[in-house]
JSON list of C-alpha atoms in Angstrom, two decimals:
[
{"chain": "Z", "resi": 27, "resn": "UNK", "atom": "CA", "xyz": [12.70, -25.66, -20.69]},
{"chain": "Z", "resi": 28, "resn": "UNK", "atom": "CA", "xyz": [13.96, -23.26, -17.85]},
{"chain": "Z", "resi": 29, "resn": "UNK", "atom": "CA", "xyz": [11.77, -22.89, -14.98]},
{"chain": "Z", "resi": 30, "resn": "UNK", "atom": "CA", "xyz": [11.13, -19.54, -15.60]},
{"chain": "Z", "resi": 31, "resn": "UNK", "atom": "CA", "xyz": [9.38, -21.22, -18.99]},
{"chain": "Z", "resi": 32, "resn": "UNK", "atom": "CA", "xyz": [6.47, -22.70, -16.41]},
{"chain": "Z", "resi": 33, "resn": "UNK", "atom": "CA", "xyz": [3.71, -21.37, -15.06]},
{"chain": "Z", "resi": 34, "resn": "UNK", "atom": "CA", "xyz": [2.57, -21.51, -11.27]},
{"chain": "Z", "resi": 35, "resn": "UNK", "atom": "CA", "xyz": [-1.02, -21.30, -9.83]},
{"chain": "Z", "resi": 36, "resn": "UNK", "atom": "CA", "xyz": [-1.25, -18.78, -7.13]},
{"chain": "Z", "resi": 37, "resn": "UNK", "atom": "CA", "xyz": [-4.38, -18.15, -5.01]},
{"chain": "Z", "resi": 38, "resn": "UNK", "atom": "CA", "xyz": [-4.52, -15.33, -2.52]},
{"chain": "Z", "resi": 39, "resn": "UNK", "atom": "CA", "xyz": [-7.10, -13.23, -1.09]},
{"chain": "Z", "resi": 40, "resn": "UNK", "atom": "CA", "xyz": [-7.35, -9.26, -2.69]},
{"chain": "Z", "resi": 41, "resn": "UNK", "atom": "CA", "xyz": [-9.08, -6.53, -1.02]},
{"chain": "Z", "resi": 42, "resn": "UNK", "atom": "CA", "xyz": [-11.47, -9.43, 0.71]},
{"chain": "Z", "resi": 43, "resn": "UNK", "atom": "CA", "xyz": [-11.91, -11.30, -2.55]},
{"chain": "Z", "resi": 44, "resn": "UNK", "atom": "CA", "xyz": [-10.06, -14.58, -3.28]},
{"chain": "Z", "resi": 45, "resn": "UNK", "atom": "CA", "xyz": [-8.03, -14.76, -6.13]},
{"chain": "Z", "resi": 46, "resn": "UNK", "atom": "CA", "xyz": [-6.47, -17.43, -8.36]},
{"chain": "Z", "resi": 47, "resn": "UNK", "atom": "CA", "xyz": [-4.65, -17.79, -10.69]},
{"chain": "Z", "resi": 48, "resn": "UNK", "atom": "CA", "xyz": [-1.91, -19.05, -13.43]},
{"chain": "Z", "resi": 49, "resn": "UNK", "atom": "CA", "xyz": [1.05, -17.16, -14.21]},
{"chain": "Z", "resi": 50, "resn": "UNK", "atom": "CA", "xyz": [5.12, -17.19, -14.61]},
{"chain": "Z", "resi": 51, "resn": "UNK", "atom": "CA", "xyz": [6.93, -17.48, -11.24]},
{"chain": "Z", "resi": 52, "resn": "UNK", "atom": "CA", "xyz": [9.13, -14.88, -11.96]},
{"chain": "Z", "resi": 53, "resn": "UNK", "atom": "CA", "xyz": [6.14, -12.20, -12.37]},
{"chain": "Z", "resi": 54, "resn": "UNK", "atom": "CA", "xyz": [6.15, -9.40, -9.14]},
{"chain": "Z", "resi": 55, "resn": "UNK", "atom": "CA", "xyz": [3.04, -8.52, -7.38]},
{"chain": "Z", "resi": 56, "resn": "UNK", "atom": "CA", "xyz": [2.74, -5.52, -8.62]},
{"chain": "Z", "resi": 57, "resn": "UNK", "atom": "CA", "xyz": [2.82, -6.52, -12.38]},
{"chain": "Z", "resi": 58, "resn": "UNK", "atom": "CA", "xyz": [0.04, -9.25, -11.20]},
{"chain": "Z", "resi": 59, "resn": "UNK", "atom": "CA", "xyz": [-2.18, -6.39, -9.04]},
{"chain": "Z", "resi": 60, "resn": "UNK", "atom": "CA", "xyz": [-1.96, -3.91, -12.04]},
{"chain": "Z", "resi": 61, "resn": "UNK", "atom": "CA", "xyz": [-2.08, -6.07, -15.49]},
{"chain": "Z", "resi": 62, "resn": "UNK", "atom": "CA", "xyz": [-4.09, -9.24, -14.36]},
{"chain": "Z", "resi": 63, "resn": "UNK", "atom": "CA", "xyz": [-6.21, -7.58, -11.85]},
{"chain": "Z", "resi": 64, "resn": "UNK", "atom": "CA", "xyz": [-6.70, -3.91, -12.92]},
{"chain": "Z", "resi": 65, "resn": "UNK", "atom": "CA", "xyz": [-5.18, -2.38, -9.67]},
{"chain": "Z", "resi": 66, "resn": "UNK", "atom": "CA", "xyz": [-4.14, 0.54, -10.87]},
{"chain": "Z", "resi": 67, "resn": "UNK", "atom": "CA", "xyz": [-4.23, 2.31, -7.47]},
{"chain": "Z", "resi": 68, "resn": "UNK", "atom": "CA", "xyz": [-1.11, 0.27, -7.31]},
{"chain": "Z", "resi": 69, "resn": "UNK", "atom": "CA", "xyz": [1.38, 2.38, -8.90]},
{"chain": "Z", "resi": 70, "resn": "UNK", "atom": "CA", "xyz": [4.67, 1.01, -10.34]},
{"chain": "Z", "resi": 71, "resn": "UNK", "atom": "CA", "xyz": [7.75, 2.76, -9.83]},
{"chain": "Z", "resi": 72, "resn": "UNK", "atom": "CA", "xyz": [11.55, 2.08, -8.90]},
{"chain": "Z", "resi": 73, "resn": "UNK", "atom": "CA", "xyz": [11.25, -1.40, -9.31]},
{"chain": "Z", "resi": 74, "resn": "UNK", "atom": "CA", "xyz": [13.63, -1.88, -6.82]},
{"chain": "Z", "resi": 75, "resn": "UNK", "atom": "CA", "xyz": [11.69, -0.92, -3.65]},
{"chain": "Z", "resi": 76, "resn": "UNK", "atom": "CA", "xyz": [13.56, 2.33, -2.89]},
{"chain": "Z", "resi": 77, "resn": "UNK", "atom": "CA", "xyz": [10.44, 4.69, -3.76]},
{"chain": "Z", "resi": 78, "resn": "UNK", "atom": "CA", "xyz": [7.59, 3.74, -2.16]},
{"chain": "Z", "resi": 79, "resn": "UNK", "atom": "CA", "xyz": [5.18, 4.26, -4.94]},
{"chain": "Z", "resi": 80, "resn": "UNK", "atom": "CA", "xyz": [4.16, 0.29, -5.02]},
{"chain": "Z", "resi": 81, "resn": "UNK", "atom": "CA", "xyz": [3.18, 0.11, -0.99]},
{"chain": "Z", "resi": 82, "resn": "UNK", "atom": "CA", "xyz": [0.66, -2.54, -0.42]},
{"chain": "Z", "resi": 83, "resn": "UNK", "atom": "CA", "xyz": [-0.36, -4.65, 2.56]},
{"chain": "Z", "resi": 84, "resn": "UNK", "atom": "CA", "xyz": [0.05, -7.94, 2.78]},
{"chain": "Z", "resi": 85, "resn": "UNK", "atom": "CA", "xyz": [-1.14, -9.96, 6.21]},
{"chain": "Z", "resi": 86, "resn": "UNK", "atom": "CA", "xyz": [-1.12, -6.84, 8.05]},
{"chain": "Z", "resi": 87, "resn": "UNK", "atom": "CA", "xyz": [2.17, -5.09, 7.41]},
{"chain": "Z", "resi": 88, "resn": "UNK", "atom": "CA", "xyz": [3.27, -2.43, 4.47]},
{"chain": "Z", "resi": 89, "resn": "UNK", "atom": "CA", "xyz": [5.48, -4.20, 1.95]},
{"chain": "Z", "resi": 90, "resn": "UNK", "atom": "CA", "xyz": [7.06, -2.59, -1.48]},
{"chain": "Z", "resi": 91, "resn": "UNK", "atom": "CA", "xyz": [4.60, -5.20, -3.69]},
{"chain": "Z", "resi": 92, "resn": "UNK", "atom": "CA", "xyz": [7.68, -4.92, -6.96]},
{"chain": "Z", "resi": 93, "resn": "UNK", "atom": "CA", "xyz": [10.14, -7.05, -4.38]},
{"chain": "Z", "resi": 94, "resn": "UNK", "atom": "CA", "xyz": [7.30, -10.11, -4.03]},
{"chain": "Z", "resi": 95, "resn": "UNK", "atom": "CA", "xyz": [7.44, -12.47, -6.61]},
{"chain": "Z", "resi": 96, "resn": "UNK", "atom": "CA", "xyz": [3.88, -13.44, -7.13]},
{"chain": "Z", "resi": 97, "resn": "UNK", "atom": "CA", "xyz": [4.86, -17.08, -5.70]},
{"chain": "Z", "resi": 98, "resn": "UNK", "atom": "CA", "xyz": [5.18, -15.05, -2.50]},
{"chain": "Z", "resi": 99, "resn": "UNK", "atom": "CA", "xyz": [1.68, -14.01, -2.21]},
{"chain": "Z", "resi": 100, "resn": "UNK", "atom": "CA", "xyz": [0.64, -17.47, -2.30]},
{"chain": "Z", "resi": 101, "resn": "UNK", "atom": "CA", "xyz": [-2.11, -17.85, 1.41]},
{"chain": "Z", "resi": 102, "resn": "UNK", "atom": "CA", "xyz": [-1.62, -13.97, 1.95]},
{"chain": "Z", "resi": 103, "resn": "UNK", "atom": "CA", "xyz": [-4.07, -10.65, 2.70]},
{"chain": "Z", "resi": 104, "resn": "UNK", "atom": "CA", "xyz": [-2.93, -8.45, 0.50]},
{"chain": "Z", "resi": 105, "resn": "UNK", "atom": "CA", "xyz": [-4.83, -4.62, 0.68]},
{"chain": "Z", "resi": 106, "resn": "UNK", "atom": "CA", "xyz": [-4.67, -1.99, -2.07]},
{"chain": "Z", "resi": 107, "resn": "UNK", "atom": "CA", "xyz": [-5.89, 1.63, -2.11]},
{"chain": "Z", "resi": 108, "resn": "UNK", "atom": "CA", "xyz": [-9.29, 0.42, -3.40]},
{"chain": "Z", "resi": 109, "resn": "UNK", "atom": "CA", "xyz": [-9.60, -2.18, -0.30]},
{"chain": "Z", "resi": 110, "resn": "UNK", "atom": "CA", "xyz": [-9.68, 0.82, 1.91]},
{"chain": "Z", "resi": 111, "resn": "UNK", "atom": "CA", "xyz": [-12.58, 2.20, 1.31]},
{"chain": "Z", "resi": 112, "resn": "UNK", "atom": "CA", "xyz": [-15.68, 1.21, 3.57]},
{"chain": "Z", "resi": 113, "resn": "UNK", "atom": "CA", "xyz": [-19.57, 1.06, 3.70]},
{"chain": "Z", "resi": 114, "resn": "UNK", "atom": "CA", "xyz": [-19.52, 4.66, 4.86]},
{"chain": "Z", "resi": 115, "resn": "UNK", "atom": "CA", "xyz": [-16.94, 6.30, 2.52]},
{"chain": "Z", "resi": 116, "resn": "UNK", "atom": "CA", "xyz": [-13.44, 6.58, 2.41]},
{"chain": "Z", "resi": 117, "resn": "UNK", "atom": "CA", "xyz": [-11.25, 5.42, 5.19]},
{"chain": "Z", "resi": 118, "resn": "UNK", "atom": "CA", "xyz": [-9.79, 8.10, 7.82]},
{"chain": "Z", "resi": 119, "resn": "UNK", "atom": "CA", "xyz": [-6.68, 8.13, 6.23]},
{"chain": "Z", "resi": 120, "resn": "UNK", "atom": "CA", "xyz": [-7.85, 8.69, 2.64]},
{"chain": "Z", "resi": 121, "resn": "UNK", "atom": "CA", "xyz": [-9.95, 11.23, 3.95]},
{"chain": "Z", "resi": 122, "resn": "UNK", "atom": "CA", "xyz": [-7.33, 13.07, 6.31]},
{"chain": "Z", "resi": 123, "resn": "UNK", "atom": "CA", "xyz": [-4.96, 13.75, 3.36]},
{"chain": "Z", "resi": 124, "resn": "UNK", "atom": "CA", "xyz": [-7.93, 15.46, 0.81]},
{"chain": "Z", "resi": 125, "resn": "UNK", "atom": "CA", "xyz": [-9.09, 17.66, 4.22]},
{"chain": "Z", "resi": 126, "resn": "UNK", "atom": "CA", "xyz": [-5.03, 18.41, 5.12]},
{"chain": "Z", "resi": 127, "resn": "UNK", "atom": "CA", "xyz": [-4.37, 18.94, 1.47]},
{"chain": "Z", "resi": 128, "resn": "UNK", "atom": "CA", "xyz": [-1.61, 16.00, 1.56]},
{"chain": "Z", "resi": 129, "resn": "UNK", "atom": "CA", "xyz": [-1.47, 15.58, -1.88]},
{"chain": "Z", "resi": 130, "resn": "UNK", "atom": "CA", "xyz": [-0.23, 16.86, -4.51]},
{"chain": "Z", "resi": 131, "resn": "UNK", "atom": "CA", "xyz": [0.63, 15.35, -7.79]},
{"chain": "Z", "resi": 132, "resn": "UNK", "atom": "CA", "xyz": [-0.80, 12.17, -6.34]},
{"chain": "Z", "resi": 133, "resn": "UNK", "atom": "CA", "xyz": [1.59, 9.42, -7.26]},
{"chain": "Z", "resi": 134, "resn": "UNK", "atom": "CA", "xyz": [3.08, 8.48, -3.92]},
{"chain": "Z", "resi": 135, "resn": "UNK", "atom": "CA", "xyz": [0.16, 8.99, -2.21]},
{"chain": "Z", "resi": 136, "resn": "UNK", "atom": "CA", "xyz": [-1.54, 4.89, -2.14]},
{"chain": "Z", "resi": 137, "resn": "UNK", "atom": "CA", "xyz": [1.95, 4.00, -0.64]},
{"chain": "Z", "resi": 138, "resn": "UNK", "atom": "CA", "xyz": [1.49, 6.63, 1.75]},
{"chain": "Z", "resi": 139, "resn": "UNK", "atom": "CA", "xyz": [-1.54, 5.98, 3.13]},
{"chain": "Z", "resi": 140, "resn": "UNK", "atom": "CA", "xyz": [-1.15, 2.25, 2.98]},
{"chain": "Z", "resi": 141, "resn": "UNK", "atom": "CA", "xyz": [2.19, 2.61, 5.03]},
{"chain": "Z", "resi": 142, "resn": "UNK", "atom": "CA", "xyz": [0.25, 4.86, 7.39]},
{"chain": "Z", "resi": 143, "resn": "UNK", "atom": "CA", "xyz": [-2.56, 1.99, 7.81]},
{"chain": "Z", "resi": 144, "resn": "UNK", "atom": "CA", "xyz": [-0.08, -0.50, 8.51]},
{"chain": "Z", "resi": 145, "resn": "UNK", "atom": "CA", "xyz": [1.73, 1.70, 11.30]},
{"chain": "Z", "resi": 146, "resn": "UNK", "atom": "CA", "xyz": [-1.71, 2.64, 13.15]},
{"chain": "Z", "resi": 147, "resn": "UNK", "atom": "CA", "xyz": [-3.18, -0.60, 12.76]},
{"chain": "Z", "resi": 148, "resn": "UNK", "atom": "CA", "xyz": [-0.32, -1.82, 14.95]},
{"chain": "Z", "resi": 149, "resn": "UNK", "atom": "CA", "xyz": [0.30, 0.87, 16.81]},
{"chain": "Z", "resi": 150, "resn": "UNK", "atom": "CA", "xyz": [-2.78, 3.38, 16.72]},
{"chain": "Z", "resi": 151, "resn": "UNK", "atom": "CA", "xyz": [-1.03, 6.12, 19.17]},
{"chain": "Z", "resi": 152, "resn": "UNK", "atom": "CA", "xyz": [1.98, 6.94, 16.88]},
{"chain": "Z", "resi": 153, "resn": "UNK", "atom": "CA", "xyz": [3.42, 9.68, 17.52]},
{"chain": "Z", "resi": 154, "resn": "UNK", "atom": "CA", "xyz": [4.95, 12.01, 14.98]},
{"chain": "Z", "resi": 155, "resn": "UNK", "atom": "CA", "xyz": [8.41, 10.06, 15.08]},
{"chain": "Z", "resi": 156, "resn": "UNK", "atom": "CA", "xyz": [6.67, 6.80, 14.49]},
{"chain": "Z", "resi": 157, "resn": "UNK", "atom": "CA", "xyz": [4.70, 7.94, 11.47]},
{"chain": "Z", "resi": 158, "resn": "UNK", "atom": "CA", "xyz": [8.15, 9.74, 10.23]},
{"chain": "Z", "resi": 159, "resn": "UNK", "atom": "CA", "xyz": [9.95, 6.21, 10.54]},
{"chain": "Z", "resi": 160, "resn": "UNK", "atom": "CA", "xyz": [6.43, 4.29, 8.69]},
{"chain": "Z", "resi": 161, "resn": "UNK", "atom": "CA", "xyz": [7.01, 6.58, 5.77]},
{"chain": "Z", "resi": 162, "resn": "UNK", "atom": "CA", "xyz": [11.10, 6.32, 5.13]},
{"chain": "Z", "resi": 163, "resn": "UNK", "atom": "CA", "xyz": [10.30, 4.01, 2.44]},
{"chain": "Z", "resi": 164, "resn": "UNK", "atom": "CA", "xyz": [8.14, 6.29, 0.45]},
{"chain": "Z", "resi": 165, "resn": "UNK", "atom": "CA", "xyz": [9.50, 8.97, -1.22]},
{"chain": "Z", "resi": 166, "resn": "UNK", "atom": "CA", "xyz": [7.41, 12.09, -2.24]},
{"chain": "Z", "resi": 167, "resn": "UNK", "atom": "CA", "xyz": [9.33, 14.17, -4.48]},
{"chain": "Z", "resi": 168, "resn": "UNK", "atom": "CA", "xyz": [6.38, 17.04, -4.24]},
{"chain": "Z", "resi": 169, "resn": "UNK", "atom": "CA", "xyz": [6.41, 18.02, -0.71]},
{"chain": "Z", "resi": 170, "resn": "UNK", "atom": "CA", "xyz": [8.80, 18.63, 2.08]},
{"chain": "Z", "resi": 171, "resn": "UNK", "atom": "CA", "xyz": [6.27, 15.67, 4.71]},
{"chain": "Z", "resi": 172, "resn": "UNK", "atom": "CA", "xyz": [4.52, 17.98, 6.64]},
{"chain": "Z", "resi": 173, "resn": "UNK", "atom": "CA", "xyz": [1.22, 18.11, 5.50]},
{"chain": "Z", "resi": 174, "resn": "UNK", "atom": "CA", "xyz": [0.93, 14.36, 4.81]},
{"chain": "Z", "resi": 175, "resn": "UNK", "atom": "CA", "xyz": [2.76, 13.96, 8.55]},
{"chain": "Z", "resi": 176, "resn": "UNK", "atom": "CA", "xyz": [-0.37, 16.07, 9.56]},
{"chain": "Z", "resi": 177, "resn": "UNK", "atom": "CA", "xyz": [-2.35, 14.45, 7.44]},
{"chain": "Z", "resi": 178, "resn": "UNK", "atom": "CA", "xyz": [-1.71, 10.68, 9.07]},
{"chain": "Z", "resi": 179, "resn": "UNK", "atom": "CA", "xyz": [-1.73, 12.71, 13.07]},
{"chain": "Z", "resi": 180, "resn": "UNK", "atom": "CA", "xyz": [-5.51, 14.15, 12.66]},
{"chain": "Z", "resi": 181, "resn": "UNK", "atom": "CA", "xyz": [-6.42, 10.04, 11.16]},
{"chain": "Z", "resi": 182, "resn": "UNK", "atom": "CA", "xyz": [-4.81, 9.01, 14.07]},
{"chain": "Z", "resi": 183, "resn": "UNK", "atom": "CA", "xyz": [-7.26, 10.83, 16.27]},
{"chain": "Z", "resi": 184, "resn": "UNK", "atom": "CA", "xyz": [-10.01, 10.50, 14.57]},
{"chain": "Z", "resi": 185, "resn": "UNK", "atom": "CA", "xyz": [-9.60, 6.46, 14.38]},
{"chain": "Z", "resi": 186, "resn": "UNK", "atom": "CA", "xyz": [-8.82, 6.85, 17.89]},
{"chain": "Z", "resi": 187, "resn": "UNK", "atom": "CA", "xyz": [-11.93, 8.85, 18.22]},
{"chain": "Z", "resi": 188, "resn": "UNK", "atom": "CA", "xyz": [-14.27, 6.56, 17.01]},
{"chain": "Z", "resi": 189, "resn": "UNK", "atom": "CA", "xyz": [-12.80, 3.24, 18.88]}
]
């Protein structure tokens, strides 16, 4: 029996809910958020963490979820596209790319805003170069940056706004 034969227990926390539970070590995250868990927002791409699409965050920082081998996850935060919502509606960022019309086919966009959560969670003034750098790992093959760019600014301000 190869080790890849055995199952692991995992237990990690999911959009503020804890999770556990039994699977093959050599499983990714993302296979785990989207088949086990019913992630979906979680989109599967590349599968070699050059597009973007897969963008979660786990303990605070943006990381391509098809590189982490579910053993990896073990004692994390990880936060999906449906974590970011709130009591009062959608978060800023969400919300900032429907009113800057960031979107367009839709595919890249969880990994975008994720990415841009991570960024302005640690830094929450970043300026246009800083939001340009957050993003080089997602890849929208719809739109030339700009609007989402603009998008992530004005929920910049308006987090800023409200602090």
């Amino acid at each position: 029996m190869s080790i890849l034969d055995r199952s692991i227990v995992v237990s990690f926390e999911v959009n503020g809910k804890p999770v556990e539970l039994i699977t093959a070590p050599n499983r990714t995250l993302v296979e785990v958020l989207r088949e086990d868990l019913g992630l979906t927002g979680v989109k599967q791409g590349c599968d070699d963490s050059n597009c973007g699409v897969c963008t979660v965050i786990m303990d605070g920082k943006a990381v391509k979820s098809c590189c982490v081998l579910i053993g990896q996850a073990e004692g994390t935060k990880i936060t999906t596209i449906e974590g970011l919502e709130g009591e009062n509606g959608l978060h800023p960022i969400q919300q900032a790319f429907i009113d800057h019309f960031a979107i367009q086919c839709g595919y890249c966009t969880p990994g975008m805003i994720l990415s841009a959560k991570a960024l302005l969670d640690e830094n929450p003034n970043a300026t246009e170069e800083d939001i340009r750098e957050a993003l080089h790992g997602n890849i929208c093959r719809c739109t030339g940056y700009k609007k989402i760019v603009e998008a992530i600014e004005a929920a910049r301000d308006e987090i800023n706004a409200q602090a």
